[in-house]
Amino acid sequence: MSEGEMARLMEEVEEKKKLIATIRNKPWRMKRRLTHLKEAQQFVDKFEGALGKGKGRKWYAYKVMMTKKWIKFQRDFENFRTACIPWERKIKEVESHFGSSVASYFIFLRWMYGMNLVLFGFTFGLVVIPEVLMGLPYGSIPRKTVPRAEQATAQDYSVLMDFNGYCKYSVLFYGFYNNQRTIGLLKFRLPLSYLMVGIGTFGYSLMVVIRTMAKNADVGGGDGDEGEFTFAWKMFTSWDYLIGNSETADNKYASITTSFKESIVDEQENQKDENIHLRRFLRLLANVLITCSLGGSGYLIYFVVKRSQEFASRDDLSWYEKNELEIIMSLLGLVCPPLFETIAELEDYHPRIALKWQLGRIFALFLGNLYTFLFALFDEVNTKLEEEESIKNASIWAMKEYYANYTRLLNDTESTPPPMDPSDVIRGPCWETAVGVEFVKLTVSDIQVSYLTILIGDFARAVIVRFLNYCWCWDLEAGFPSYGEFDISGNVLGLVFNQGMIWMGAFYAPGLVGINVLRLLSSMYYQCWAVMATNVPHERVFKASKSNNFYMGLLLLILFLSLLPVVYTIMTLPPSFDCGPFSGKPKMFDVIMETIELDLPAFLGTLFSYAANPGLIIPAVLLMVLAIYYLNSVSEAYQNSNMELKKKMQMARDEEKNRRNNTDSTNQVMKDLEDLLPNRSLAPPAPPEPGQFTPQQLCSYVKCL
Amino acid sequence: MISLYLQDCTYFTRKEILRLFYRYRDLAPQLVPLDYTNHPDVKLPYELIGSMPELKDNPFRQRIAEVFSEDGEGNMTLDDFLDMFSVLSEMAPRDLKAYYAFKIYDFNNDDFICKSDLEKTLNKLTRNELTEDEVRMVCEKVIDEADLDNDGRLSLEDFQHMIVRAPEFLR
């Protein structure tokens, strides 16, 4: 075979291979596809062998075999990967019964579970396990032991439920970790790893959230003009092909009909004259009411926080008084959203807009609650910091006394006295563990409240409606209570805020991420069951479409808001002197400085000190700001040119239409003109005689008509 | 070997193809053999396909079956069945779906969506709840919005141009 023939053959083989790769994208009948595929595959098999003869045949044959193996491996891996995605069946079932918006909540839940699992892996593998395996065991040093005074009650169930007693002095919380610079044979630097994991948690979450947002924005195809193809889209894309249940289908038909009727009415009436003043007044009233209730809830929380500070000084507290703060916060989160929804009836918006308002208001509510809680916490921290000073002195004094007594009693100044029993050492207040305990308690009470709500609000309601219906005067199922609808916005916001609390608390309580993973896992099964067993599809079934990025945007906002307190405490507050991995250092991030000085080679140290120079940082920040400004203006320019192109296309279309519509009439006029005109001769036109018109004059005459 | 070819022709993994095959068989176990190596020529009538829970409530199920079946009457072989679900699945690209969507909405199979096709689509979507006037108005608006070459009906290009921008099309 000659060179030219071989090259041609190779080209053909490549072509056939490309056909095989894209054959599923072609809109052919299956039979045709299969025949073409078989043909192509046979051709490739036959000639690949033939091409193998000649120069470099061994290498070519080897290459071909490796490519085949690689394709097979890729295919198996894809198969494996799709098999690994958990709960796919469950979610599809929910989707077919309730439509895509309810299913989007579960997809969001699954995504959160994945992210939390990764965070849990980091925390567990890099912080908890080393401390457990290579650190000192329980009871060996003061920070790891329950103080003598509390030992009697340390195992009580009520104390454990409060996360005191043995719980407080375990790996769950910050205070357990030792500040030894390196531990074990591997010289694992625990304090450094703790700090890095804390910061890495935020970094990873940020990266993942932004990556998902970018992917969502891409798939959505960008923002089309809202009004461009309203009716066409309504007709061709409103049916949700994933619905597989007659009840949902009925609802879907009804909502499609209503939506068409709405658009028709919108089209026909340009001006909705009916009492726009009344509507504006009602909307204003609604907003005023809601602002009042938001203010009221803020004040309530402030009041309760102040009360809990008073309670902290007393000791004889009932169960209610101890948990008052958490109970009030959860109750507010329960009562206010339905209140907002009822008030929002006054406003009379389109449901998608109403949902966005509702989400915004609930978001404001939760945000207010969270930040009031944080401020209260900070007050507590400051009090503890003041306490610390006095306790530090007291504990050193007690230690000296202990040694003095020991030598006095034994009359022996030679032998070194044994160290004080760990449970007897006077302990500092350890504010970080206290903060961690607060977050864990809040999370746990949040979990309890949400599960109870589902149980009572949905399940009990469904049971009552179903069984009492037989002996009740009005139809319970169609009338008042009826079955609940799945509250998408409430649930999504709950999830987002829960995650915000986890992010805030994870630095002070490494075990919190583990608790959250368990919570998300059980939540998935529990809510899937609850939705299928006790809920009915929404009356107006609307699509999730762009809402996904809205939820991600909320998550991003919460991520930033929960980053702030943690960074603030790392940078400004001094760590406790006797608990946690940073004890003894003036600031938490001194660990990094220490590592740079002691562990890394000298030139890196000088490099970092140069990099930290303000003279370098300020220009860098300026450069970034300028880059952002530049990218912003470039994207605006693209958007503008997009608009221009669209306008041009619209104009071209309209022109075509006009031209076609007017063609007949203009043609008619031209035809008449041509009949009237004298025969055109090659000689220049004779000067016009009176009573006769030139062609131009005739045209202008006709135009005036 | 067969499933390898099928995996290349559809967007499904081997497990999914097998699962679809069992669904197909469950519709009529006595007609469909378990062994497909001899390429038996088995067609399931439209009534059985239309009774599947995924399609039962879909207003366009008859058109879907007609478009994907070989004989155009809605009677599907296994290949047609797999083809249909492959295109309807979430892994198929937009252009392919747009092409088939066009065929589904084209009731009289003349390669154009004309006014009567639109009227039929609308009536199926709203189960005849809209009045005559309303139906006429909506169809006029649709042609107004989407018809680019001004022939009073939607060609494949018009349809694709319009649908590719829709944010909710993939479902």
XYZ file of C-alpha atoms in Angstrom, chain A residues 55 90 146 216 288 460 482 490 583 593 695:
11
model
C 6.471 1.326 9.534
C -36.461 8.529 45.544
C -14.024 16.847 84.336
C -26.366 26.855 36.894
C -45.915 48.386 57.330
C -50.945 14.408 62.720
C -57.182 19.611 54.442
C -39.552 27.583 54.451
C -3.662 28.222 74.621
C 4.053 32.732 62.446
C -41.747 61.062 -15.192
